[in-house]
Amino acid sequence: MGGGVRILITGSEVGPHSAVLPLNASFRPDVPLLKLQVDIDWSPSDPVEALTVLEDRLVELCPGLRQHQCRGHVRYRILRAHEAGEVAQAPIEASLALAHLLEHVLIDAMAFIVSAPLLSGITGALEDSEQRFDIFVECPDPSVAPVTVRLAVSWVSALLEGTSLDGRGRQALELVHLLYERRSEGLPVEEIVQNLGRAPEEVHRTLLWLEQNGFARKQPPAKKSGKGTYYKLLH
């Protein structure tokens, strides 16, 4: 879907980044910003159509994407291709549009994990490159930045390349949110399955993916607890 894509993360850090605060009036000085530096190489034959299909698929993964207040240039506003009319026919830079969409996926995933009602972001293209971008997203808890980035980038890449999301789809976002809520003590697998309302094998695949990628840790049950294996979100 949308042709081949290369998304390379060249830098990631969370900090105040006060220099970019004036670029978005919604940024709050007391909330840290995740700065993600990415190189994106993507040249679909029909960028608008490819983005429309990708956005429709991402809505299935991102619980609140349709509620985002996108204030970018009208040609790059997400989920507007069907109503943009003549604007949709105007040429766009595909890699820039994809970087901006990735910003919104990061916002949505981050907000869901930490139960934030609203987060803001901004995407900037660098003057000396048509493929390199800086994405800034409010990050209330830096500890969840790595898993948020990994999920968002893997979703976009997999959907464009037509590869499987097995173990890291919507259920992964729900599971990370659940583990984040109980991050101090962790949760037994049986309780995770019950809370998510998903098939045990699906939950186990996602737990395995989180563990193999260093986002969660398996723990032996507490003595005399009578419960099975626990999982904790890593910080």
Short mmCIF file of C-alpha atoms in Angstrom, two decimals:
data_model
loop_
_atom_site.label_atom_id
_atom_site.label_comp_id
_atom_site.label_asym_id
_atom_site.label_seq_id
_atom_site.Cartn_x
_atom_site.Cartn_y
_atom_site.Cartn_z
CA MET A 1 0.00 0.00 0.00
CA GLY A 2 1.54 3.30 -1.05
CA GLY A 3 4.84 1.87 -2.32
CA GLY A 4 8.06 1.20 -0.45
CA VAL A 5 9.02 3.37 2.48
CA ARG A 6 12.12 3.92 4.59
CA ILE A 7 11.72 5.53 8.02
CA LEU A 8 15.01 5.87 9.87
CA ILE A 9 15.16 7.31 13.38
CA THR A 10 18.37 9.30 13.68
CA GLY A 11 17.78 10.82 17.10
CA SER A 12 15.36 10.76 20.00
CA GLU A 13 15.41 12.76 23.23
CA VAL A 14 12.99 14.21 25.76
CA GLY A 15 13.61 17.66 27.24
CA PRO A 16 12.30 21.22 27.51
CA HIS A 17 13.26 22.22 23.93
CA SER A 18 12.22 25.76 24.80
CA ALA A 19 13.31 27.13 21.42
CA VAL A 20 10.35 25.49 19.66
CA LEU A 21 7.66 26.48 22.17
CA PRO A 22 6.72 29.66 20.21
CA LEU A 23 6.02 27.53 17.11
CA ASN A 24 2.87 26.04 18.66
CA ALA A 25 0.77 28.15 21.01
CA SER A 26 -0.66 24.97 22.55
CA PHE A 27 2.73 23.80 23.87
CA ARG A 28 2.90 24.02 27.67
CA PRO A 29 6.27 25.11 29.11
CA ASP A 30 5.93 22.69 32.04
CA VAL A 31 5.43 19.62 29.82
CA PRO A 32 8.59 18.02 28.33
CA LEU A 33 8.81 17.52 24.58
CA LEU A 34 9.86 14.39 22.76
CA LYS A 35 12.10 15.38 19.86
CA LEU A 36 12.24 12.71 17.20
CA GLN A 37 14.64 13.15 14.28
CA VAL A 38 13.69 11.01 11.29
CA ASP A 39 14.78 10.42 7.72
CA ILE A 40 11.85 9.45 5.51
CA ASP A 41 12.16 8.21 1.94
CA TRP A 42 8.71 7.71 0.42
CA SER A 43 7.62 8.44 -3.15
CA PRO A 44 4.20 6.92 -3.94
CA SER A 45 2.77 7.53 -7.40
CA ASP A 46 -0.34 9.14 -5.88
CA PRO A 47 0.56 10.58 -2.45
CA VAL A 48 -2.97 11.79 -1.62
CA GLU A 49 -4.54 8.42 -2.34
CA ALA A 50 -1.78 6.57 -0.48
CA LEU A 51 -2.17 8.84 2.55
CA THR A 52 -5.94 8.43 2.52
CA VAL A 53 -5.67 4.65 2.58
CA LEU A 54 -3.00 4.78 5.30
CA GLU A 55 -5.06 7.16 7.45
CA ASP A 56 -8.10 4.90 7.21
CA ARG A 57 -6.01 1.97 8.44
CA LEU A 58 -4.39 4.00 11.22
CA VAL A 59 -7.78 5.03 12.59
CA GLU A 60 -8.30 1.35 13.46
CA LEU A 61 -5.15 1.50 15.63
CA CYS A 62 -5.32 5.03 17.05
CA PRO A 63 -8.38 5.54 19.28
CA GLY A 64 -8.61 9.32 18.96
CA LEU A 65 -7.08 10.22 15.60
CA ARG A 66 -10.34 11.59 14.21
CA GLN A 67 -10.64 14.01 17.14
CA HIS A 68 -7.28 15.69 16.52
CA GLN A 69 -7.27 19.42 15.84
CA CYS A 70 -4.82 19.57 12.95
CA ARG A 71 -3.73 23.16 12.32
CA GLY A 72 -1.10 22.56 9.66
CA HIS A 73 -1.27 23.82 6.09
CA VAL A 74 -4.57 22.74 4.56
CA ARG A 75 -2.80 20.47 2.05
CA TYR A 76 -1.24 18.48 4.90
CA ARG A 77 -4.13 18.27 7.36
CA ILE A 78 -4.83 14.68 8.28
CA LEU A 79 -8.08 12.90 7.44
CA ARG A 80 -9.17 15.67 5.07
CA ALA A 81 -8.45 14.19 1.66
CA HIS A 82 -12.10 13.25 1.02
CA GLU A 83 -13.36 16.78 1.68
CA ALA A 84 -10.48 18.94 0.48
CA GLY A 85 -11.77 19.24 -3.09
CA GLU A 86 -9.36 21.10 -5.32
CA VAL A 87 -6.85 21.32 -2.49
CA ALA A 88 -6.44 17.55 -2.59
CA GLN A 89 -5.26 17.85 -6.18
CA ALA A 90 -2.48 20.30 -5.29
CA PRO A 91 1.00 18.74 -5.18
CA ILE A 92 2.33 17.76 -1.78
CA GLU A 93 5.69 16.56 -0.52
CA ALA A 94 4.98 12.93 0.29
CA SER A 95 7.75 12.50 2.88
CA LEU A 96 6.73 15.69 4.70
CA ALA A 97 3.09 14.60 4.72
CA LEU A 98 4.10 11.22 6.15
CA ALA A 99 6.26 12.84 8.84
CA HIS A 100 3.32 15.04 9.83
CA LEU A 101 1.00 12.02 9.97
CA LEU A 102 3.57 10.21 12.12
CA GLU A 103 3.47 13.19 14.50
CA HIS A 104 -0.27 12.67 14.97
CA VAL A 105 0.15 8.92 15.51
CA LEU A 106 2.76 9.66 18.19
CA ILE A 107 0.41 12.15 19.85
CA ASP A 108 -2.47 9.71 19.87
CA ALA A 109 -0.46 6.76 21.16
CA MET A 110 1.23 8.86 23.85
CA ALA A 111 -2.05 10.37 25.03
CA PHE A 112 -3.72 6.94 25.21
CA ILE A 113 -0.90 5.34 27.18
CA VAL A 114 -0.71 8.04 29.87
CA SER A 115 -4.44 8.96 29.80
CA ALA A 116 -3.74 12.55 28.76
CA PRO A 117 -6.82 14.46 27.54
CA LEU A 118 -4.83 16.50 25.04
CA LEU A 119 -1.27 16.66 23.72
CA SER A 120 0.25 18.89 21.07
CA GLY A 121 3.02 18.56 18.51
CA ILE A 122 4.73 20.08 15.50
CA THR A 123 6.71 18.80 12.53
CA GLY A 124 9.56 20.74 10.94
CA ALA A 125 11.34 20.11 7.65
CA LEU A 126 15.06 20.89 7.56
CA GLU A 127 16.33 23.37 4.98
CA ASP A 128 19.21 21.22 3.77
CA SER A 129 17.24 18.01 3.21
CA GLU A 130 13.93 16.93 1.65
CA GLN A 131 13.90 13.73 3.68
CA ARG A 132 14.97 14.79 7.18
CA PHE A 133 12.45 16.06 9.73
CA ASP A 134 12.21 17.04 13.37
CA ILE A 135 9.02 15.98 15.14
CA PHE A 136 8.16 17.44 18.54
CA VAL A 137 5.41 15.94 20.71
CA GLU A 138 4.46 16.73 24.28
CA CYS A 139 5.59 13.88 26.52
CA PRO A 140 4.19 14.00 30.08
CA ASP A 141 6.19 10.91 31.10
CA PRO A 142 9.56 10.37 29.35
CA SER A 143 9.59 6.71 30.43
CA VAL A 144 6.99 5.80 27.80
CA ALA A 145 8.69 7.64 24.92
CA PRO A 146 10.64 4.60 23.59
CA VAL A 147 7.65 2.26 23.36
CA THR A 148 5.46 5.02 21.91
CA VAL A 149 8.00 5.74 19.17
CA ARG A 150 8.48 2.06 18.39
CA LEU A 151 4.75 1.39 18.08
CA ALA A 152 4.02 4.49 15.99
CA VAL A 153 6.86 3.95 13.52
CA SER A 154 6.22 0.22 13.22
CA TRP A 155 2.52 0.81 12.51
CA VAL A 156 3.18 3.30 9.73
CA SER A 157 5.97 1.19 8.18
CA ALA A 158 4.07 -2.09 8.36
CA LEU A 159 0.86 -0.68 6.91
CA LEU A 160 2.70 0.90 3.99
CA GLU A 161 4.76 -2.22 3.33
CA GLY A 162 1.84 -4.61 3.78
CA THR A 163 3.54 -6.61 6.53
CA SER A 164 1.89 -8.16 9.58
CA LEU A 165 1.24 -6.24 12.81
CA ASP A 166 1.10 -9.51 14.73
CA GLY A 167 1.78 -8.81 18.40
CA ARG A 168 2.08 -5.06 18.01
CA GLY A 169 -1.27 -3.81 16.79
CA ARG A 170 -4.02 -2.08 18.78
CA GLN A 171 -3.76 -4.73 21.48
CA ALA A 172 -0.17 -3.64 22.16
CA LEU A 173 -1.31 -0.08 22.81
CA GLU A 174 -4.04 -1.29 25.15
CA LEU A 175 -1.62 -3.56 26.98
CA VAL A 176 1.01 -0.85 27.45
CA HIS A 177 -1.70 1.46 28.80
CA LEU A 178 -2.80 -1.21 31.27
CA LEU A 179 0.74 -1.90 32.44
CA TYR A 180 1.37 1.84 32.74
CA GLU A 181 -1.63 2.23 35.01
CA ARG A 182 -0.26 -0.52 37.27
CA ARG A 183 3.42 0.25 36.74
CA SER A 184 4.32 0.22 40.44
CA GLU A 185 3.29 -3.38 41.08
CA GLY A 186 2.81 -5.00 37.69
CA LEU A 187 0.04 -7.40 36.69
CA PRO A 188 -0.33 -11.18 36.50
CA VAL A 189 -0.95 -12.52 33.01
CA GLU A 190 -4.37 -13.85 33.98
CA GLU A 191 -5.49 -10.39 35.07
CA ILE A 192 -4.09 -8.82 31.90
CA VAL A 193 -6.13 -11.22 29.77
CA GLN A 194 -9.24 -10.49 31.81
CA ASN A 195 -8.82 -6.71 31.66
CA LEU A 196 -8.13 -6.59 27.93
CA GLY A 197 -10.91 -8.99 26.99
CA ARG A 198 -8.74 -10.54 24.30
CA ALA A 199 -7.80 -14.11 23.52
CA PRO A 200 -5.00 -15.44 25.77
CA GLU A 201 -2.80 -16.36 22.80
CA GLU A 202 -3.10 -12.82 21.44
CA VAL A 203 -2.10 -11.36 24.81
CA HIS A 204 0.85 -13.75 25.12
CA ARG A 205 2.14 -12.77 21.65
CA THR A 206 2.02 -9.11 22.61
CA LEU A 207 3.68 -9.69 25.98
CA LEU A 208 6.43 -11.61 24.20
CA TRP A 209 6.94 -8.75 21.74
CA LEU A 210 7.14 -6.20 24.56
CA GLU A 211 9.58 -8.39 26.48
CA GLN A 212 11.82 -9.12 23.48
CA ASN A 213 12.03 -5.42 22.65
CA GLY A 214 12.87 -4.39 26.21
CA PHE A 215 9.60 -2.65 27.06
CA ALA A 216 8.30 -5.10 29.66
CA ARG A 217 9.82 -7.58 32.08
CA LYS A 218 8.54 -10.94 33.26
CA GLN A 219 8.63 -11.46 37.01
CA PRO A 220 8.08 -14.52 39.19
CA PRO A 221 4.90 -14.44 41.27
CA ALA A 222 5.06 -12.93 44.73
CA LYS A 223 5.34 -15.45 47.52
CA LYS A 224 2.01 -16.81 48.76
CA SER A 225 0.15 -14.65 46.25
CA GLY A 226 -1.40 -17.62 44.55
CA LYS A 227 -1.10 -15.84 41.20
CA GLY A 228 0.94 -16.66 38.14
CA THR A 229 3.66 -14.80 36.27
CA TYR A 230 3.69 -11.01 36.51
CA TYR A 231 4.68 -8.45 33.91
CA LYS A 232 5.92 -4.93 34.60
CA LEU A 233 6.48 -2.05 32.23
CA LEU A 234 10.15 -1.07 32.10
CA HIS A 235 11.14 2.54 32.75
#
